Amino acid sequence: MSTAAHRPTGGDQLWSVDEHLEDILATVRPLEPIELQLPDAQGCVLVDDVMVSVSLPPFDNSSMDGYAVRVADVAGASEEFPAALDVVGDVAAGQAADLLYVGPGQTARIMTGAPLPAGAEAVVPVEWTDGGLGEGPVSGMRARSLAPEQASGHVRVYRPAEARAHVRAKGSDVKAGDRALDAGTVLGPPQIALLAAIGRGTVRVRPRPRVVVMSTGSELVQPGEELGSGQIYDSNSFALTAAARDAGAIAYRVGAVADDAETLRSTIEDQLVRADLVVTTGGVSVGAYDVVKEALEHVGDEDEAGSGVEFRKLAMQPGKPQGFGSIGPDHIPLLALPGNPVSSYVSFELFVRPAIRTLMGLEDVHRPITRAKLIADKALTSPKGRRQFLRATYDDGTVRPVGGAGSHLVAALAHADSLIVVPEDVESVEPGADVEVVLLG
């Protein structure tokens, strides 16, 4: 995999956000389709249209516990003048529909979901009858044998019923030959339910991408451990792993790797066996201990044509330093993000999330964008020539910034549900202005 070979590069070149994203999406390809059992297909994207092979419901059935009747037999029925019918049997859910026939003056007890017997035209709920007890309207069906040859007696019906009353018609949900689901559909619980209902045990999908997330830095300590002098807790790997799962991936978090290039390189190589995408955070700037850049900048060689990771400066704030390329014999895509928490998360939303959604085979890979009125105490300032992304809260056409512009302010990030976008050519945005907003949730 090569990145931006057609564009001139240089140590001081600033890439635009759009150029960097374009290179990523031009390189990352959807994963190959596989056939999965329904429980394993949740969260995956359908590759093909799914057609209905059997109608839903597959037969006319009752939507109530009651009695299957002929309309003429209960016409004009009332509590004063009930219709008296002979009970010829019971029909239970799961029972064959051709075991009974309802003739003139006859009825059959029927349970919810049971097939409508031949001759019957409607169902009267049991509450409209005396339940065969001869003591006026009842509140529910009494227990009786479900064997048709043992069910007998009489029932009084106190209300008339129109044709097809309380009958779920065959194919009233979907009909055989209909399209059940379109290619590109993400399979959630309702879609899994529909597939099972029409008899599909397996389905052809693109698998959920496997994303390995690792943070770098000798100063990082895992939450729950004791902090030493100069140390901080590793939050980035937790945030990005959660974000990858939220995007639809299967994510694996690797504990923080110390500032040693050889250790990082070997750790990444060990993870490639379970990765469709690798995401690192930290060590991509120009400092003496920027280990990711040191470890990966020259990773490509003649034995791995097309591989390599390129490190760039982007005209954005936060998130100026970025890296993108591939690693290993299978050219697994790798995105190297900056280490400051806000820079890392904003970079994930702009670059990693679209890459994950592309691997899934989705058409729309971006967060929704809207316009909103800026609510602020003073004008927002933005560096000239940089596209700025400010954490914010969005509410019904208005947006309000939260926290400052610092890329280390995690607390403000926790309260944000959107990003205000300030274009490269804008240095000040006045309160009340119309601004572009990326919706995060």
C-alpha positions as semicolon CSV with decimal commas, in nm:
position;residue;x (nm);y (nm);z (nm)
1;M;0,000;0,000;0,000
2;S;0,138;0,338;-0,094
3;T;0,018;0,669;0,040
4;A;0,003;0,990;-0,157
5;A;0,281;0,894;-0,395
6;H;0,137;1,144;-0,644
7;R;0,177;1,440;-0,413
8;P;0,501;1,621;-0,336
9;T;0,616;1,589;0,021
10;G;0,851;1,781;0,236
11;G;0,941;1,829;0,597
12;D;0,748;2,155;0,624
13;Q;0,456;2,069;0,398
14;L;0,113;2,104;0,553
15;W;-0,147;1,858;0,431
16;S;-0,513;1,949;0,447
17;V;-0,758;1,739;0,646
18;D;-0,936;1,648;0,321
19;E;-0,616;1,538;0,146
20;H;-0,516;1,311;0,434
21;L;-0,862;1,156;0,459
22;E;-0,878;1,111;0,083
23;D;-0,552;0,913;0,089
24;I;-0,680;0,691;0,369
25;L;-1,013;0,614;0,204
26;A;-0,851;0,560;-0,135
27;T;-0,628;0,294;0,018
28;V;-0,848;0,110;0,266
29;R;-1,067;-0,155;0,103
30;P;-1,378;-0,334;0,236
31;L;-1,307;-0,672;0,391
32;E;-1,385;-0,984;0,189
33;P;-1,736;-1,128;0,240
34;I;-1,791;-1,440;0,450
35;E;-2,093;-1,656;0,535
36;L;-2,186;-1,637;0,903
37;Q;-2,443;-1,792;1,130
38;L;-2,705;-1,538;1,242
39;P;-2,574;-1,494;1,600
40;D;-2,228;-1,417;1,461
41;A;-2,356;-1,175;1,196
42;Q;-2,478;-0,907;1,438
43;G;-2,315;-0,574;1,362
44;C;-2,200;-0,689;1,019
45;V;-2,301;-0,543;0,684
46;L;-2,505;-0,743;0,432
47;V;-2,329;-0,803;0,103
48;D;-2,636;-0,908;-0,100
49;D;-3,006;-0,827;-0,104
50;V;-3,201;-1,087;0,096
51;M;-3,523;-1,208;-0,064
52;V;-3,817;-1,360;0,121
53;S;-3,851;-1,732;0,052
54;V;-4,155;-1,791;0,273
55;S;-4,435;-1,545;0,346
56;L;-4,480;-1,398;0,694
57;P;-4,702;-1,514;0,842
58;P;-4,692;-1,834;0,632
59;F;-5,065;-1,900;0,689
60;D;-5,379;-1,721;0,807
61;N;-5,371;-1,729;1,187
62;S;-5,555;-1,595;1,487
63;S;-5,440;-1,282;1,668
64;M;-5,654;-1,369;1,973
65;D;-5,754;-1,657;2,197
66;G;-6,115;-1,718;2,097
67;Y;-6,340;-1,902;1,855
68;A;-6,310;-1,941;1,478
69;V;-6,650;-1,874;1,325
70;R;-6,846;-1,818;1,009
71;V;-6,959;-1,454;0,981
72;A;-7,321;-1,548;0,901
73;D;-7,346;-1,759;1,216
74;V;-7,274;-1,465;1,450
75;A;-7,451;-1,188;1,256
76;G;-7,676;-0,992;1,491
77;A;-7,544;-1,169;1,804
78;S;-7,594;-0,980;2,130
79;E;-7,603;-1,048;2,503
80;E;-7,983;-1,067;2,486
81;F;-7,982;-1,289;2,178
82;P;-7,646;-1,475;2,165
83;A;-7,547;-1,702;1,879
84;A;-7,525;-2,063;1,997
85;L;-7,261;-2,267;1,815
86;D;-7,140;-2,626;1,834
87;V;-6,771;-2,658;1,929
88;V;-6,610;-2,912;1,697
89;G;-6,255;-2,898;1,828
90;D;-5,953;-2,701;1,936
91;V;-5,679;-2,548;1,721
92;A;-5,348;-2,476;1,892
93;A;-5,040;-2,292;1,769
94;G;-4,822;-2,535;1,579
95;Q;-5,114;-2,757;1,481
96;A;-5,184;-2,841;1,118
97;A;-5,461;-2,626;0,971
98;D;-5,637;-2,909;0,785
99;L;-5,738;-3,115;1,090
100;L;-6,064;-2,930;1,139
101;Y;-6,347;-2,792;0,927
102;V;-6,592;-2,534;1,060
103;G;-6,931;-2,584;0,900
104;P;-7,255;-2,386;0,938
105;G;-7,353;-2,347;1,301
106;Q;-7,011;-2,471;1,414
107;T;-6,702;-2,318;1,571
108;A;-6,358;-2,422;1,691
109;R;-6,168;-2,295;1,989
110;I;-5,853;-2,128;1,861
111;M;-5,539;-2,003;2,033
112;T;-5,327;-1,701;1,943
113;G;-5,100;-1,788;1,651
114;A;-5,295;-2,100;1,555
115;P;-5,391;-2,149;1,188
116;L;-5,745;-2,054;1,088
117;P;-5,934;-2,377;1,016
118;A;-6,107;-2,431;0,683
119;G;-6,457;-2,288;0,668
120;A;-6,392;-2,024;0,931
121;E;-6,396;-1,657;0,825
122;A;-6,321;-1,467;1,146
123;V;-6,223;-1,505;1,509
124;V;-6,430;-1,380;1,802
125;P;-6,227;-1,314;2,119
126;V;-6,314;-1,542;2,410
127;E;-6,426;-1,234;2,605
128;W;-6,717;-1,201;2,358
129;T;-6,841;-1,548;2,457
130;D;-6,943;-1,753;2,759
131;G;-6,639;-1,977;2,708
132;G;-6,873;-2,276;2,688
133;L;-6,974;-2,239;3,053
134;G;-7,322;-2,104;2,992
135;E;-7,276;-1,835;3,257
136;G;-7,237;-1,512;3,058
137;P;-6,922;-1,343;2,919
138;V;-6,591;-1,476;3,049
139;S;-6,254;-1,305;3,095
140;G;-6,034;-1,576;2,947
141;M;-6,007;-1,919;2,791
142;R;-6,059;-2,213;3,024
143;A;-5,834;-2,518;3,005
144;R;-5,954;-2,795;2,780
145;S;-5,800;-3,078;2,584
146;L;-5,636;-2,965;2,263
147;A;-5,719;-3,295;2,090
148;P;-5,993;-3,216;1,833
149;E;-6,170;-3,547;1,882
150;Q;-6,207;-3,477;2,257
151;A;-6,320;-3,112;2,232
152;S;-6,696;-3,070;2,216
153;G;-6,984;-2,879;2,365
154;H;-7,149;-2,550;2,290
155;V;-7,056;-2,183;2,317
156;R;-7,264;-1,866;2,315
157;V;-7,129;-1,565;2,123
158;Y;-7,252;-1,222;2,232
159;R;-7,115;-0,999;1,956
160;P;-7,100;-1,022;1,575
161;A;-6,772;-1,029;1,382
162;E;-6,681;-0,894;1,043
163;A;-6,500;-1,106;0,787
164;R;-6,129;-1,149;0,870
165;A;-6,172;-0,997;1,216
166;H;-5,878;-1,087;1,441
167;V;-5,714;-1,283;1,160
168;R;-5,353;-1,223;1,061
169;A;-5,352;-1,277;0,687
170;K;-5,088;-1,489;0,517
171;G;-4,814;-1,260;0,384
172;S;-4,947;-0,953;0,567
173;D;-4,595;-0,888;0,702
174;V;-4,387;-0,984;0,398
175;K;-4,468;-1,197;0,096
176;A;-4,256;-1,462;-0,071
177;G;-4,048;-1,291;-0,339
178;D;-4,034;-0,957;-0,155
179;R;-3,698;-0,802;-0,069
180;A;-3,649;-0,848;0,305
181;L;-3,327;-0,649;0,349
182;D;-3,110;-0,444;0,115
183;A;-2,740;-0,499;0,061
184;G;-2,550;-0,257;0,283
185;T;-2,782;-0,302;0,581
186;V;-2,613;-0,323;0,921
187;L;-2,757;-0,627;1,100
188;G;-2,901;-0,530;1,437
189;P;-3,147;-0,726;1,653
190;P;-3,459;-0,645;1,440
191;Q;-3,282;-0,747;1,118
192;I;-3,156;-1,070;1,279
193;A;-3,515;-1,139;1,388
194;L;-3,645;-1,093;1,034
195;L;-3,379;-1,319;0,885
196;A;-3,463;-1,593;1,135
197;A;-3,838;-1,548;1,076
198;I;-3,800;-1,609;0,701
199;G;-3,585;-1,915;0,767
200;R;-3,235;-1,784;0,697
201;G;-2,983;-1,957;0,924
202;T;-2,677;-1,798;0,765
203;V;-2,612;-1,479;0,576
204;R;-2,332;-1,339;0,358
205;V;-2,174;-1,033;0,518
206;R;-1,855;-0,837;0,548
207;P;-1,709;-0,919;0,890
208;R;-1,664;-0,658;1,158
209;P;-1,308;-0,521;1,128
210;R;-1,058;-0,625;1,395
211;V;-0,886;-0,312;1,525
212;V;-0,580;-0,323;1,750
213;V;-0,531;-0,009;1,960
214;M;-0,210;0,071;2,146
215;S;-0,076;0,379;2,319
216;T;0,291;0,462;2,361
217;G;0,488;0,640;2,627
218;S;0,705;0,540;2,922
219;E;0,508;0,783;3,138
220;L;0,183;0,588;3,101
221;V;0,043;0,378;3,385
222;Q;-0,263;0,155;3,366
223;P;-0,570;0,268;3,563
224;G;-0,586;0,101;3,903
225;E;-0,210;0,108;3,950
226;E;-0,011;0,352;4,164
227;L;0,115;0,667;3,993
228;G;0,484;0,741;4,028
229;S;0,660;1,073;3,986
230;G;0,605;1,216;3,635
231;Q;0,354;0,947;3,540
232;I;-0,003;0,972;3,413
233;Y;-0,278;0,721;3,352
234;D;-0,323;0,578;3,004
235;S;-0,664;0,703;2,888
236;N;-0,611;0,712;2,513
237;S;-0,608;0,338;2,455
238;F;-0,932;0,301;2,650
239;A;-1,098;0,589;2,466
240;L;-0,995;0,471;2,120
241;T;-1,086;0,108;2,188
242;A;-1,431;0,220;2,297
243;A;-1,457;0,447;1,993
244;A;-1,358;0,163;1,760
245;R;-1,628;-0,060;1,908
246;D;-1,878;0,222;1,878
247;A;-1,788;0,250;1,509
248;G;-1,870;-0,119;1,459
249;A;-1,532;-0,288;1,499
250;I;-1,407;-0,571;1,717
251;A;-1,138;-0,385;1,912
252;Y;-0,839;-0,515;2,107
253;R;-0,660;-0,286;2,349
254;V;-0,288;-0,337;2,403
255;G;-0,130;-0,196;2,718
256;A;0,094;0,106;2,683
257;V;0,427;0,040;2,514
258;A;0,739;0,208;2,655
259;D;0,946;0,452;2,451
260;D;1,160;0,193;2,276
261;A;1,141;0,161;1,898
262;E;1,237;-0,206;1,879
263;T;0,986;-0,303;2,148
264;L;0,709;-0,112;1,971
265;R;0,795;-0,260;1,634
266;S;0,789;-0,615;1,768
267;T;0,468;-0,551;1,962
268;I;0,294;-0,429;1,648
269;E;0,423;-0,725;1,448
270;D;0,291;-0,964;1,712
271;Q;-0,054;-0,806;1,685
272;L;-0,085;-0,826;1,306
273;V;-0,224;-1,179;1,320
274;R;-0,548;-1,045;1,469
275;A;-0,564;-0,705;1,301
276;D;-0,742;-0,561;1,000
277;L;-0,635;-0,216;1,118
278;V;-0,377;-0,095;1,372
279;V;-0,417;0,234;1,557
280;T;-0,138;0,386;1,766
281;T;-0,152;0,699;1,976
282;G;0,146;0,909;2,079
283;G;0,501;0,938;1,951
284;V;0,431;1,094;1,610
285;S;0,569;1,445;1,654
286;V;0,928;1,568;1,631
287;G;1,048;1,511;1,988
288;A;1,351;1,309;2,089
289;Y;1,129;1,028;2,222
290;D;0,866;1,008;1,950
291;V;0,895;0,633;1,933
292;V;0,621;0,557;1,678
293;K;0,784;0,776;1,419
294;E;1,125;0,628;1,496
295;A;0,995;0,270;1,481
296;L;0,780;0,293;1,171
297;E;0,911;0,570;0,947
298;H;1,142;0,330;0,765
299;V;0,952;0,006;0,815
300;G;0,899;-0,058;0,444
301;D;1,165;-0,258;0,259
302;E;1,220;-0,441;-0,065
303;D;1,059;-0,758;0,071
304;E;0,731;-0,579;0,142
305;A;0,652;-0,379;-0,168
306;G;0,403;-0,103;-0,108
307;S;0,437;-0,101;0,267
308;G;0,552;0,184;0,482
309;V;0,418;0,453;0,710
310;E;0,435;0,820;0,617
311;F;0,429;1,090;0,884
312;R;0,273;1,423;0,802
313;K;0,183;1,764;0,939
314;L;-0,181;1,853;0,887
315;A;-0,332;2,200;0,870
316;M;-0,563;2,131;1,161
317;Q;-0,598;2,196;1,532
318;P;-0,587;1,980;1,736
319;G;-0,408;1,690;1,567
320;K;-0,136;1,840;1,351
321;P;0,101;1,536;1,352
322;Q;-0,041;1,226;1,183
323;G;0,088;0,904;1,036
324;F;-0,065;0,663;0,786
325;G;0,051;0,361;0,592
326;S;0,072;-0,016;0,617
327;I;0,285;-0,273;0,791
328;G;0,363;-0,643;0,756
329;P;0,348;-0,885;0,465
330;D;-0,030;-0,844;0,436
331;H;0,001;-0,463;0,434
332;I;-0,230;-0,409;0,730
333;P;-0,337;-0,042;0,741
334;L;-0,192;0,157;1,031
335;L;-0,300;0,499;1,151
336;A;-0,068;0,678;1,393
337;L;-0,244;0,945;1,597
338;P;-0,102;1,212;1,825
339;G;-0,081;1,148;2,198
340;N;-0,269;1,439;2,351
341;P;-0,612;1,303;2,451
342;V;-0,827;1,552;2,260
343;S;-0,599;1,542;1,955
344;S;-0,617;1,165;1,962
345;Y;-0,996;1,149;1,987
346;V;-1,062;1,417;1,725
347;S;-0,819;1,241;1,491
348;F;-1,003;0,914;1,547
349;E;-1,336;1,072;1,454
350;L;-1,194;1,235;1,141
351;F;-0,975;0,955;1,009
352;V;-1,004;0,622;1,191
353;R;-1,381;0,598;1,213
354;P;-1,426;0,648;0,836
355;A;-1,156;0,385;0,777
356;I;-1,339;0,135;1,000
357;R;-1,669;0,204;0,828
358;T;-1,501;0,159;0,490
359;L;-1,360;-0,178;0,598
360;M;-1,715;-0,277;0,695
361;G;-1,835;-0,200;0,343
362;L;-2,064;0,088;0,435
363;E;-2,147;0,358;0,182
364;D;-2,182;0,645;0,430
365;V;-1,873;0,644;0,648
366;H;-1,889;0,993;0,798
367;R;-2,055;1,141;1,104
368;P;-2,357;1,358;1,022
369;I;-2,288;1,728;0,967
370;T;-2,531;2,014;1,027
371;R;-2,536;2,391;1,064
372;A;-2,610;2,565;1,392
373;K;-2,617;2,904;1,560
374;L;-2,313;2,965;1,781
375;I;-2,392;3,043;2,144
376;A;-2,086;3,187;2,316
377;D;-1,985;3,464;2,558
378;K;-1,722;3,597;2,321
379;A;-1,582;3,544;1,973
380;L;-1,401;3,219;1,900
381;T;-1,048;3,257;1,769
382;S;-0,878;3,013;1,535
383;P;-0,522;2,996;1,396
384;K;-0,487;3,118;1,039
385;G;-0,447;2,841;0,785
386;R;-0,568;2,564;1,023
387;R;-0,904;2,392;1,033
388;Q;-1,002;2,398;1,398
389;F;-1,229;2,147;1,570
390;L;-1,378;2,268;1,897
391;R;-1,562;2,045;2,141
392;A;-1,922;2,151;2,185
393;T;-2,274;2,060;2,287
394;Y;-2,549;2,073;2,025
395;D;-2,915;2,139;2,102
396;D;-3,192;2,194;1,849
397;G;-3,010;2,418;1,603
398;T;-2,772;2,583;1,849
399;V;-2,421;2,485;1,953
400;R;-2,213;2,592;2,251
401;P;-1,838;2,528;2,299
402;V;-1,728;2,336;2,610
403;G;-1,383;2,367;2,766
404;G;-1,090;2,547;2,616
405;A;-0,883;2,482;2,307
406;G;-0,615;2,284;2,492
407;S;-0,557;1,936;2,353
408;H;-0,513;1,786;2,702
409;L;-0,858;1,878;2,841
410;V;-1,022;1,538;2,879
411;A;-1,298;1,652;3,118
412;A;-1,447;1,888;2,861
413;L;-1,434;1,612;2,600
414;A;-1,649;1,392;2,823
415;H;-1,929;1,649;2,807
416;A;-1,911;1,717;2,433
417;D;-2,147;1,562;2,179
418;S;-2,028;1,754;1,874
419;L;-1,742;1,943;1,713
420;I;-1,757;2,300;1,585
421;V;-1,562;2,329;1,260
422;V;-1,382;2,657;1,195
423;P;-1,248;2,670;0,836
424;E;-0,884;2,741;0,751
425;D;-0,955;3,091;0,623
426;V;-1,150;3,204;0,932
427;E;-0,966;3,349;1,232
428;S;-1,264;3,468;1,438
429;V;-1,625;3,353;1,478
430;E;-1,870;3,589;1,646
431;P;-2,153;3,472;1,877
432;G;-2,469;3,417;1,675
433;A;-2,279;3,312;1,363
434;D;-2,388;3,012;1,157
435;V;-2,125;2,737;1,195
436;E;-2,065;2,385;1,070
437;V;-2,110;2,115;1,334
438;V;-2,006;1,748;1,332
439;L;-2,250;1,544;1,543
440;L;-2,070;1,277;1,745
441;G;-2,356;1,090;1,906
